[in-house]
XYZ file of C-alpha atoms in Angstrom:
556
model
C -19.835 2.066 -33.851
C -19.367 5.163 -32.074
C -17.284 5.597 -28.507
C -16.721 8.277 -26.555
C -14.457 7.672 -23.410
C -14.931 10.708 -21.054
C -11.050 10.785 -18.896
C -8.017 9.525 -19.795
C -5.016 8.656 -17.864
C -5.111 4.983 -16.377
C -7.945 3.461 -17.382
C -9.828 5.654 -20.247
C -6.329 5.804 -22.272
C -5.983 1.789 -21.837
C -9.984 1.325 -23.027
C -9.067 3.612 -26.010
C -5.880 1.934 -27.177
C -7.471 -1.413 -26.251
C -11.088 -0.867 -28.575
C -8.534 0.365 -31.456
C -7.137 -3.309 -31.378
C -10.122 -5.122 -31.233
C -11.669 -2.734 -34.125
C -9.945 -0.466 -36.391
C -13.470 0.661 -37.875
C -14.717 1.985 -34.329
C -14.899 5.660 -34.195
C -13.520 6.734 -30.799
C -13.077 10.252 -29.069
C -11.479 10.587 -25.686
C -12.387 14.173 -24.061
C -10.159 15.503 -21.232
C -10.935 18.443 -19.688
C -6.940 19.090 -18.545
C -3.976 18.749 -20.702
C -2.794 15.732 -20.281
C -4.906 13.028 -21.650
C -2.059 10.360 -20.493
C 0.250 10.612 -18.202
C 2.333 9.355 -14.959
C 0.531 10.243 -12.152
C 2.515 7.418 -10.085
C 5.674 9.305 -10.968
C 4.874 12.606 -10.380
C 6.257 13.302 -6.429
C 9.439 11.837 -8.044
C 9.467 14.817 -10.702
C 9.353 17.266 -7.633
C 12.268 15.107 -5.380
C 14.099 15.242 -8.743
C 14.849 11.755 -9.466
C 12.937 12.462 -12.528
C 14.265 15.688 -14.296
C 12.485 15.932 -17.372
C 8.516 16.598 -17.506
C 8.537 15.530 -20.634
C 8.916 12.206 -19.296
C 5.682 12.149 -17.504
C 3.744 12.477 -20.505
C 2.906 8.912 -21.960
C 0.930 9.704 -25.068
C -0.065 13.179 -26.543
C -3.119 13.686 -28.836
C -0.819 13.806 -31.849
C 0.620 10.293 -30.473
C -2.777 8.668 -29.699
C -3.869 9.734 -33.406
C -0.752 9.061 -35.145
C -0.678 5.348 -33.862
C -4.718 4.583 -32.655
C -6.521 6.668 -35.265
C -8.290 8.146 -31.794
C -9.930 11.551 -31.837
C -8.331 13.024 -28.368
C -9.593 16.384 -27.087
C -8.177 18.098 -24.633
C -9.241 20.980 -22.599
C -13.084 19.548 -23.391
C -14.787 18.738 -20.575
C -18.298 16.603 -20.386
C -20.982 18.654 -18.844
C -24.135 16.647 -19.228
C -24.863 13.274 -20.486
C -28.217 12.465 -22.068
C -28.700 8.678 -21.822
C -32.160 8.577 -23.626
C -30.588 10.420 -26.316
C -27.166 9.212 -26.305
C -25.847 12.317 -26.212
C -22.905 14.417 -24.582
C -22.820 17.789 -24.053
C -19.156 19.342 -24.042
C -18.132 22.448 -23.689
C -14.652 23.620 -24.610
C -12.844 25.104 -22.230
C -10.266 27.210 -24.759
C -12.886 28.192 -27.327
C -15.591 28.846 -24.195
C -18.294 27.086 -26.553
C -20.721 24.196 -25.990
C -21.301 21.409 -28.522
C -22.826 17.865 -28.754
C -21.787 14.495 -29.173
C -24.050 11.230 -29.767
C -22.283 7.735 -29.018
C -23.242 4.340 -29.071
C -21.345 3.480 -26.094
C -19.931 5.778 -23.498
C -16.934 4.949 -21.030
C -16.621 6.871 -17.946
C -13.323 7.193 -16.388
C -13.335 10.643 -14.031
C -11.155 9.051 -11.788
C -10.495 10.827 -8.018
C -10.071 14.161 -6.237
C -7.809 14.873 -3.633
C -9.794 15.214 -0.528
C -9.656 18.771 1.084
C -10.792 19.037 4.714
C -12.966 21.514 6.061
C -10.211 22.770 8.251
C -9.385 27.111 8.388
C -7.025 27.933 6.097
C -7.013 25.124 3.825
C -7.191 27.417 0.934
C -3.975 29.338 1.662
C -1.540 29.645 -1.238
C 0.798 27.564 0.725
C -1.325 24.729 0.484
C -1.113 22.516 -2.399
C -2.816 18.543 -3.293
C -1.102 16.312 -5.691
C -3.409 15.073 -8.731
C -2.422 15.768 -12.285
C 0.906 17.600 -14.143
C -0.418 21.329 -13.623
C -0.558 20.529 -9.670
C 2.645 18.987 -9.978
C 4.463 22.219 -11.564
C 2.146 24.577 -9.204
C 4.370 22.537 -6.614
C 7.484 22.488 -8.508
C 7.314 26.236 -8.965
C 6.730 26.836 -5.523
C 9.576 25.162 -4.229
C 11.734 27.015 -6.719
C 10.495 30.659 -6.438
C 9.489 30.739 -3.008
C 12.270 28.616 -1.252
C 10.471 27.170 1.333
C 12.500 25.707 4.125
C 9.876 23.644 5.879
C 6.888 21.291 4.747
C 3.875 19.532 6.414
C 2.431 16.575 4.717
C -1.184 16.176 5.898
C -1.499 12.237 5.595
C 0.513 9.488 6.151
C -0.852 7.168 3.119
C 1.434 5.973 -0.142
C 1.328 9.219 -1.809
C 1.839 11.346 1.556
C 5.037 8.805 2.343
C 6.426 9.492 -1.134
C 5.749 13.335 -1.014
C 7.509 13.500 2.653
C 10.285 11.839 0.689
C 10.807 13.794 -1.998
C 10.165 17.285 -0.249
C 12.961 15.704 1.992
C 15.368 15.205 -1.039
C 14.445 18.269 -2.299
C 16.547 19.878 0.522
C 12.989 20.501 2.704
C 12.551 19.909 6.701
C 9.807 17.486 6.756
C 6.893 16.084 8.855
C 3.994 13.620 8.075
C 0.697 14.608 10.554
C -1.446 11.573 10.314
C -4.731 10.642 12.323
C -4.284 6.822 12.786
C -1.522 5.706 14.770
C 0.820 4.285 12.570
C 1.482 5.199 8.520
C 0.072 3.395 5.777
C -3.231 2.166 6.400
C -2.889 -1.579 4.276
C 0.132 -2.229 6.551
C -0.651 -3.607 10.532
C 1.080 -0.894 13.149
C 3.558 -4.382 14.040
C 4.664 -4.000 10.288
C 4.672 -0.013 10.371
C 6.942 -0.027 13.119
C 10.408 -0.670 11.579
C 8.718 2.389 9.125
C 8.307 4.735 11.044
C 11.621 4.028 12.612
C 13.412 4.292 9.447
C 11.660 7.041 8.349
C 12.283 9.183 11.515
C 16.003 8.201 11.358
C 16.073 10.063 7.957
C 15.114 12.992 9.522
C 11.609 12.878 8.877
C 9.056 14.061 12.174
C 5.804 12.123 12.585
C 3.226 13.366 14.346
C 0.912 10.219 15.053
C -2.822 9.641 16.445
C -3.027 13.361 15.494
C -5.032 15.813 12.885
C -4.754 19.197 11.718
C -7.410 21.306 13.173
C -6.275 24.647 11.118
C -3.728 26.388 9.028
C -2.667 29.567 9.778
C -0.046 30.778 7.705
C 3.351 29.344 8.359
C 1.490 26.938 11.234
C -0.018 24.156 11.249
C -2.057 24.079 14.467
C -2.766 20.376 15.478
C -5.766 18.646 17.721
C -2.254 18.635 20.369
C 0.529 21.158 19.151
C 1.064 22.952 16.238
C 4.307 23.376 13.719
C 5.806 25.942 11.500
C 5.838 25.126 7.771
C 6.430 27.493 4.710
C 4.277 24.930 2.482
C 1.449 21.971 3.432
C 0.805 19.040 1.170
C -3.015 17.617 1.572
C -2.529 13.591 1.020
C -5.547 12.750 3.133
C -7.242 10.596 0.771
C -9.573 10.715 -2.413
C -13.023 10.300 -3.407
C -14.638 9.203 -6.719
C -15.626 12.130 -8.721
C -18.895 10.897 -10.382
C -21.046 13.767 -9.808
C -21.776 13.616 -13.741
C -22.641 9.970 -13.609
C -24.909 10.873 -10.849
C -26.547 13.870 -12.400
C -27.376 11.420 -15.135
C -28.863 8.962 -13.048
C -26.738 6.344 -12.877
C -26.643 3.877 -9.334
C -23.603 5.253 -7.161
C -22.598 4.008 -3.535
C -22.707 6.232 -0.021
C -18.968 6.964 -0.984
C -19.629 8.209 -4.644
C -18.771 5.536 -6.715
C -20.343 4.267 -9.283
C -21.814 0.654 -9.076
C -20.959 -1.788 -11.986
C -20.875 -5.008 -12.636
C -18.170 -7.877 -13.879
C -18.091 -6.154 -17.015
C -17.788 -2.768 -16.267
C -21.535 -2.174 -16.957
C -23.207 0.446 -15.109
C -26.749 0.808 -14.392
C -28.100 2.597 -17.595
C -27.178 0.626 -20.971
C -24.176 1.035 -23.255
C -22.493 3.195 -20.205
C -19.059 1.730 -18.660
C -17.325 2.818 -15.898
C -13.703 1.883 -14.927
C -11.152 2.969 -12.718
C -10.666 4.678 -9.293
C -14.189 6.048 -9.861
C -15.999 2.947 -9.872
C -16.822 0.448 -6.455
C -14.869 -2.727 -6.906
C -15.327 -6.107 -4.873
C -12.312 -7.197 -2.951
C -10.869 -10.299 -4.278
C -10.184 -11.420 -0.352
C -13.346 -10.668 1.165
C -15.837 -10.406 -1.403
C -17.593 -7.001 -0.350
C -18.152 -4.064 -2.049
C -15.070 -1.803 -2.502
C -12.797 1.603 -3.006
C -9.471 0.512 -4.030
C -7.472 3.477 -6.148
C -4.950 1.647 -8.098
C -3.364 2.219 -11.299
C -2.671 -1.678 -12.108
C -6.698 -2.577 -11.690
C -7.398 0.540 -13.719
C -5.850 -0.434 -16.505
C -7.568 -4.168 -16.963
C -11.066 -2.644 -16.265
C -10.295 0.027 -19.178
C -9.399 -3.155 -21.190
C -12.305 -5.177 -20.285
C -14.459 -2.222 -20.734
C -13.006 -2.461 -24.658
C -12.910 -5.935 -24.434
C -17.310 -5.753 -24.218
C -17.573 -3.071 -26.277
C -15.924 -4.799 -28.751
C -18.013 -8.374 -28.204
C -15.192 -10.108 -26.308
C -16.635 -11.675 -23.142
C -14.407 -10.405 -20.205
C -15.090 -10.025 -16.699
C -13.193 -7.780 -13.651
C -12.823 -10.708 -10.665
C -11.429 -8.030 -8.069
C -9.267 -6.349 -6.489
C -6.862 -7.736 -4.013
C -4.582 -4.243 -3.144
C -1.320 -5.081 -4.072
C 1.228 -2.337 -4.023
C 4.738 -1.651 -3.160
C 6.264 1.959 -1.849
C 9.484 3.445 -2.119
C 10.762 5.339 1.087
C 14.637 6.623 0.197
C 16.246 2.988 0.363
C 13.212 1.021 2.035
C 10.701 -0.792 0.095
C 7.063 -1.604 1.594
C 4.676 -3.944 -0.343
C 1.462 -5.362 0.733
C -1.424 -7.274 -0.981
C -4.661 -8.574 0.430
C -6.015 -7.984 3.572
C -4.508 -6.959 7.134
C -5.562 -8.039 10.509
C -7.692 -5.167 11.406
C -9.815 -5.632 7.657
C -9.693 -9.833 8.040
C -11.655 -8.984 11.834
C -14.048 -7.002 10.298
C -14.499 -9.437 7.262
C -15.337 -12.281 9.913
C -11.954 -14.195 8.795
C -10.750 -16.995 10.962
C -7.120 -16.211 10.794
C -4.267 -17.071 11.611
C -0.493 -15.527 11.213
C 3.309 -15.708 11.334
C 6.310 -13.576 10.472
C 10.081 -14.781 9.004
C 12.792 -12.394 9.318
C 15.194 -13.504 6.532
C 18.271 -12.224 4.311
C 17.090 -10.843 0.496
C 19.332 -13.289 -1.008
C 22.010 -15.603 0.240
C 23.499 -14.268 3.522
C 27.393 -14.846 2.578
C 27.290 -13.041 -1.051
C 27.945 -9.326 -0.535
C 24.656 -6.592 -0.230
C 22.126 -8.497 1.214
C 19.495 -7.249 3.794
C 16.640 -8.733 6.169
C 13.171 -8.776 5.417
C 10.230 -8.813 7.772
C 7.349 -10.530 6.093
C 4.243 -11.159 7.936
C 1.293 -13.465 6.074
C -2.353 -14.087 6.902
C -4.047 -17.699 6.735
C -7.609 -18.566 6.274
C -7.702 -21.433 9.331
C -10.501 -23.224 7.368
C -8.947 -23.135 4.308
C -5.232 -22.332 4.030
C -5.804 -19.777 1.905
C -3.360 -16.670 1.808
C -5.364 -13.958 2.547
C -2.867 -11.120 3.082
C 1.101 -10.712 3.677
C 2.994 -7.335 4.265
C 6.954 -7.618 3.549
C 9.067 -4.521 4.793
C 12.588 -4.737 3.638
C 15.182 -3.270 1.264
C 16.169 -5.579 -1.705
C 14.140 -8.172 -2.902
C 11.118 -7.407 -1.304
C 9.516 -6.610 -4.685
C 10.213 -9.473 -6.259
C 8.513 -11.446 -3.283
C 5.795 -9.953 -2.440
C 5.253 -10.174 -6.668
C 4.949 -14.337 -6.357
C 2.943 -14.273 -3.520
C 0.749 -11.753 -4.880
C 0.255 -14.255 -7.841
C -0.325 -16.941 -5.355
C -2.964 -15.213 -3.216
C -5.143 -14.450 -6.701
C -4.583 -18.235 -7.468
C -6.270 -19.295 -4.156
C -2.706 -20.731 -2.868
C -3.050 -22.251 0.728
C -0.387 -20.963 2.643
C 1.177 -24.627 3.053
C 1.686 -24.450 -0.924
C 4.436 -21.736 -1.073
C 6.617 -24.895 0.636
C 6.562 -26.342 -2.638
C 7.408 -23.470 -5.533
C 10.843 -23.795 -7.246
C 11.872 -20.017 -7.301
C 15.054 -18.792 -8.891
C 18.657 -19.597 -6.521
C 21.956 -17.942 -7.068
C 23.699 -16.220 -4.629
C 22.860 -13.060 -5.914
C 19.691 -12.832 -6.357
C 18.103 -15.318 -3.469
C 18.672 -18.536 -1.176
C 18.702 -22.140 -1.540
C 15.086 -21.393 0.517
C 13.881 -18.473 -0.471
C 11.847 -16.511 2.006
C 8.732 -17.310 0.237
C 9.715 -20.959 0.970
C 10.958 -20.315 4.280
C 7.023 -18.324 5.196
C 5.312 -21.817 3.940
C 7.742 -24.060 5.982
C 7.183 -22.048 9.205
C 3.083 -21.755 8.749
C 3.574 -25.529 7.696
C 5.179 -26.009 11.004
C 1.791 -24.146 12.668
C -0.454 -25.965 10.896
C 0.602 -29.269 11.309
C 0.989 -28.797 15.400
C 4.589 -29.060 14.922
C 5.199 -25.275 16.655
C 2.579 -23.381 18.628
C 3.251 -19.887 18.815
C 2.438 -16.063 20.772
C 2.556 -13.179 19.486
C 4.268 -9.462 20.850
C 0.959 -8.509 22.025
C 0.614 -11.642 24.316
C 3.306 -11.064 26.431
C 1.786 -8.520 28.891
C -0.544 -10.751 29.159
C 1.374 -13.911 29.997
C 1.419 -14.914 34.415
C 4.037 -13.900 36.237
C 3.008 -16.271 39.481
C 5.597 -18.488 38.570
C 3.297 -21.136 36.704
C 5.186 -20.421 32.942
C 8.721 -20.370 31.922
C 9.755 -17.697 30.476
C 13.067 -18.429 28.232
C 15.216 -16.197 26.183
C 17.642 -18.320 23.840
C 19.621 -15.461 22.350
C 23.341 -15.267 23.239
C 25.018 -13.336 26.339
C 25.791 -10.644 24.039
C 22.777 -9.878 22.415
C 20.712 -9.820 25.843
C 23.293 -7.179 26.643
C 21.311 -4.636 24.265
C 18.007 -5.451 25.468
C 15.571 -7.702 26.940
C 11.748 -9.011 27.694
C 11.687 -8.788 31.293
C 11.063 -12.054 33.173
C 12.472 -14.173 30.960
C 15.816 -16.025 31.636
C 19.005 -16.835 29.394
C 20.043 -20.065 28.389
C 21.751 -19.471 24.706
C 20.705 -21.998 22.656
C 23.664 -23.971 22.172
C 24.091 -24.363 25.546
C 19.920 -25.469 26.148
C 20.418 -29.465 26.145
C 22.850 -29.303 28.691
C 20.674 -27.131 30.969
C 17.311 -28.577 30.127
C 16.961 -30.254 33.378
C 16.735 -27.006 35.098
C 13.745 -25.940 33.175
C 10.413 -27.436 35.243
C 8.855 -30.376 32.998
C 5.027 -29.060 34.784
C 5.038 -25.782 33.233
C 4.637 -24.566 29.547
C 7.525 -22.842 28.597
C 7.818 -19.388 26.245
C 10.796 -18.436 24.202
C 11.941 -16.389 22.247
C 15.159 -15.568 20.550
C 15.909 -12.714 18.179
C 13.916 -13.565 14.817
C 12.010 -17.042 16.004
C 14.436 -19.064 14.067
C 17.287 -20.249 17.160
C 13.626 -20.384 19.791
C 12.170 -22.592 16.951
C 14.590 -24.714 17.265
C 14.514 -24.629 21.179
C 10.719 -25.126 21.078
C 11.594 -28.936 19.083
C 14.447 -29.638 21.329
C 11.908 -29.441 24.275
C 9.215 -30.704 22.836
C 11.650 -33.495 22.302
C 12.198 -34.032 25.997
C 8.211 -33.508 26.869
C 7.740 -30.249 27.635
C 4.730 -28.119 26.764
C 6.952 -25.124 24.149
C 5.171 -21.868 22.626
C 7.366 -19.452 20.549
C 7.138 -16.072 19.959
C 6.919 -15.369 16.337
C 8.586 -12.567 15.431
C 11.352 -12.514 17.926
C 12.812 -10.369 20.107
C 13.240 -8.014 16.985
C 9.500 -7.630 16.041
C 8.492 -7.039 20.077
C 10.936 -4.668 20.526
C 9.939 -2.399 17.472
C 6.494 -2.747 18.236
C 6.735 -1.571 22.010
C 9.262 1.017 21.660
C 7.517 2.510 18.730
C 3.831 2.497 20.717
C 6.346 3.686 24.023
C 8.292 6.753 22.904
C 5.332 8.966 20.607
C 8.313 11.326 20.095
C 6.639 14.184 18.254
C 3.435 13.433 19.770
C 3.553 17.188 22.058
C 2.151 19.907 23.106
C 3.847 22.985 21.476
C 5.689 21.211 19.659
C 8.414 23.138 17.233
C-alpha cells in the first residue's frame, strides 16, 4: 500500500508517523514544497521576541529524522501541482531541480493547511510589510528587525497570533500597536472578558486602535478608516483561509470559505483522498454546524485518524470545541466552546455567571485572581463555553473544564469533582468548584442575578433599591451611581431601612460579600437580584467601552 501525504507540519507529519505505526510495510512519501516538513509554527513569534534563541529548536523532525526513525520518504522543496484521481496519480514538480515527475498512490492525504490573509488595501506589498506562516517568514522578520532597526510596528489584527506578535515586537525593544476592526481583541473571548485585556495590554505600553481598519499603507504610515500612524514595519495577522485550490482543481466538494468538506473519517468526496487539518471544514462540537477552526491540537488527531482508516482502524473526528490558551507578557487567556455572541446565533438558550477567585489558596505567597465567565445550556445544563482571564492557574482550569465540556458535563456537575488542594497549587474549593456552586445557586432559584449591561437599564423612579455592600473604603475609589452603602457587615442591623415592597439590587466588588447580602434578605422576605460580576467586572466593562483612547483622528 502506497501513501502519499501532500503537507506536513501539524497534521500531515502526525498521519505519517501515525500510518508507520499501524504498518511498517506501507510505503509513504510526504512532499513539502518549503523546507520545513515539521516544525513549530505555534512557537515561532516567540523566536522573534527572543524567548526562544535557537532556530534550531523550531524544527521538530528533518527528512533525515523522519527516515531514520519512520522509514518515510520526505521531500522537500516538491510541491504537488495536479492530482489525477481517475488515475491515482500526482504530478510534482521539484522546485530545486525545476523538473516535473509523477507519482501513483493508493491513498492520498491532503494537508495544505492556511494562508495568511492579505487585504486588498494600497501598499500591502511594501517591503515593510511582512505575514507570519512558516520558518522562512519568520527569519524574513527576524532579519528585518536586525538589519533595518525598526523603531515602530503596526500589527494589523487583534487575533491570537496578532496578540502574541504585538508581544514579542514589544520585547524585542519595538513601539507597538494592534489596529483591529471589531471592538475588542480576540474574537472567541466576549468584549466583558476582553476588557481586563485590553487594559493590561495597554498598561504595557501597547496602543490599540479599536472598531478600526487599515484603509492603506504608505510607507512609514499606516493610514486608518479614522487616523493614521507611523510605523517602520506592519505585521498582517488578519486571519487565514484554507488553501485547497489543488483539491478544488481536482474536483473535490469544498465550502463558500475554501475548505474542503469531509466526513467523520477524514474522507473527502472522491475515494481514497483524506483531508485533515486547518484546510478542511470541521463541525463544532457545541453547536453542531459546519466549521473553520485553525488549531494545531485538532490537527494532529485528524492526521491520526486519517492513518488510523488508512490503516483499517475504525476512527472518527467528533469536533471541534476551540479550546486555546494565549500568552500576553505575564497574562494568560484561555477559552473553549462557544461565546455569547456565537451561542445567539446558534439559537442556544443560555444562561451565564462569572467568579472572581484567587489561583490557589489566598494566604500562601504568589497567588492572583481569575475572572472566569461560563455558559449554560438552560435546557440541559450543559457547559457550552467558559473564558478564564487570569495569571497563574488559569491553564490548568480552563484544561478540566475543557475535558468536562467534551464530556457533556452540566454545569451543576463541576460542584462535585475532587481536584488537587495544597496551598500551592489551589484551594480547599477550587474555582472550578466555586463556578458550579454559584451556577448551582442560579439554577436551583437560590440567587437571581443582573448582569453589567442591565444596569442602565434598571428604574430610577424610586420603585428598586439599589444597594452597594462594599466597605466605606472601597466606594471611595469608585461607584455605580444610585446605589447606596450599607457594608455588609453592618446590613442586618440596617435592614429595616431597606423598603420590604421593592426588589432590591446589589452588588459588591466580585458578587461574593452581595451574594451573601442577597440570602440575608431573602432571609427577611425581600425580593434580592445580584450583580454577577461585581463592581469589578462593570467597571472594566464601562470604562473600557467609555475612554476609546487611541480611537482619533490624527492620531501619532
Amino acid at each position: 500500500m502506497k501513501t502519499i501525504i501532500i503537507g506536513g507540519v501539524a497534521g500531515g507529519a502526525s498521519a505519517a508517523a501515525r500510518l508507520r505505526r499501524l504498518d511498517e510495510s506501507a510505503e509513504i512519501i510526504v512532499l513539502e514544497r518549503g523546507e520545513y516538513v515539521s516544525f513549530a509554527n505555534c512557537g515561532l513569534p516567540y523566536y522573534i521576541g527572543e524567548v526562544i534563541t535557537d532556530k534550531r529548536n523550531l524544527t521538530l523532525q528533518t527528512p533525515e529524522s523522519f527516515k531514520a526513525r519512520f522509514n518515510i520518504d520526505v521531500r522537500i522543496k516538491n510541491e504537488a501541482i495536479k492530482i489525477n484521481s481517475d488515475a491515482k496519480t500526482i504530478i510534482i514538480k521539484n522546485l530545486d531541480k525545476n523538473s516535473v515527475y509523477e507519482e501513483s498512490y493508493d491513498n492520498l492525504i491532503l494537508s495544505p493547511g492556511a494562508e495568511p490573509i492579505r487585504p486588498n488595501i494600497d501598499g500591502i506589498d511594501g517591503s515593510n510589510v511582512f505575514t507570519l506562516r512558516n520558518i522562512p517568514d519568520t527569519l524574513n522578520i527576524k532579519e528585518y528587525i536586525e538589519n533595518s532597526n525598526p523603531k515602530s510596528a503596526v500589527v494589523i489584527g487583534g487575533g491570537y497570533i496578532g496578540v502574541e506578535m504585538a508581544e514579542n515586537l514589544k520585547e524585542a525593544g519595538l513601539n507597538v500597536s494592534i489596529v483591529e476592526l471589531a471592538d475588542h481583541l480576540l474574537a472567541p473571548l466576549d468584549f466583558d472578558m476582553a476588557a481586563d485585556v485590553h487594559r493590561y495590554v495597554k498598561e504595557k505600553g501597547i496602543k490599540l486602535y479599536l472598531n478600526n481598519g487599515v484603509k492603506a499603507v504608505d510607507g512609514n504610515t499606516v493610514v486608518l478608516q479614522d487616523g493614521e500612524i507611523s510605523a517602520d514595519m506592519v505585521m498582517l495577522s488578519v486571519g487565514v483561509r484554507p488553501e485547497t485550490m489543488l483539491a478544488q482543481e481536482c474536483g473535490i466538494k469544498t465550502n463558500k470559505r475554501g475548505s474542503i468538506i469531509v466526513d467523520r473519517q477524514m474522507k473527502t468526496s472522491i475515494p481514497d483522498i483524506y483531508a485533515v487539518g486547518d484546510a478542511v471544514e470541521v463541525e463544532d462540537f457545541i453547536t453542531k454546524a459546519p466549521a473553520f477552526i485553525p488549531l494545531a491540537g485538532p490537527a494532529n488527531k485528524q492526521g491520526r485518524i486519517a492513518a488510523d482508516n488508512i490503516a483499517g482502524f475504525a476512527s472518527e473526528y467528533s469536533g471541534t470545541q476551540g479550546t486555546a490558551v494565549l500568552k500576553i507578557f505575564d497574562m494568560t487567556v484561555a477559552a473553549t466552546g462557544v461565546n455569547e455572541k456565537a451561542a445567539k446565533a446558534a439559537g442556544i438558550n443560555y444562561d451565564k455567571t462569572y467568579i472572581y477567585l484567587a489561583s490557589h489558596a489566598s494566604y500562601y505567597p504568589g497567588a492572583h485572581n481569575m475572572s472566569v465567565k461560563a455558559l449554560w445550556d438552560k435546557d440541559t445544563l450543559k457547559i457550552v463555553g467558559v473564558q478564564i482571564v487570569g495569571f497563574d492557574g488559569v491553564d490548568k482550569r480552563m484544561d478540566v473544564l475543557a475535558a468536562a465540556v467534551r464530556f457533556g458535563a452540566k454545569i451543576t456537575d463541576l460542584t462535585g469533582l475532587e481536584l488537587c488542594y495544597a496551598p500551592p497549587f489551589g484551594s480547599a474549593k477550587d474555582p472550578v468548584n466555586m463556578l458550579g456552586f454559584v451556577a448551582e445557586n442560579v439554577v436551583s432559584g437560590k440567587i437571581n442575578q443582573f448582569f453589567w449591561h442591565d444596569i442602565e437599564k434598571l428604574p430610577s423612579d424610586g420603585s428598586v433599591t439599589l444597594l452597594d455592600v462594599r466597605t466605606k473604603t472601597e466606594v471611595q475609589y469608585g461607584k455605580i451611581e444610585g446605589f447606596i452603602n450599607i457594608p455588609l457587615d453592618s446590613l442586618r442591623e440596617h435592614i429595616s431601612e431597606i423598603p420590604k415592597d421593592k426588589p432590591v439590587y446589589v452588588h459588591c466588588h466580585s458578587g461574593l460579600r452581595s451574594y451573601i447580602a442577597c440570602r440575608i434578605l431573602a432571609g427577611s422576605g425581600y425580593d434580592c437580584f445580584n450583580l454577577a460580576g461585581g463592581w469589578r467586572l462593570y467597571e472594566s466593562v464601562i470604562n473600557e467601552r467609555a475612554v476609546p483612547e487611541y480611537s482619533c483622528t490624527k492620531c501619532k
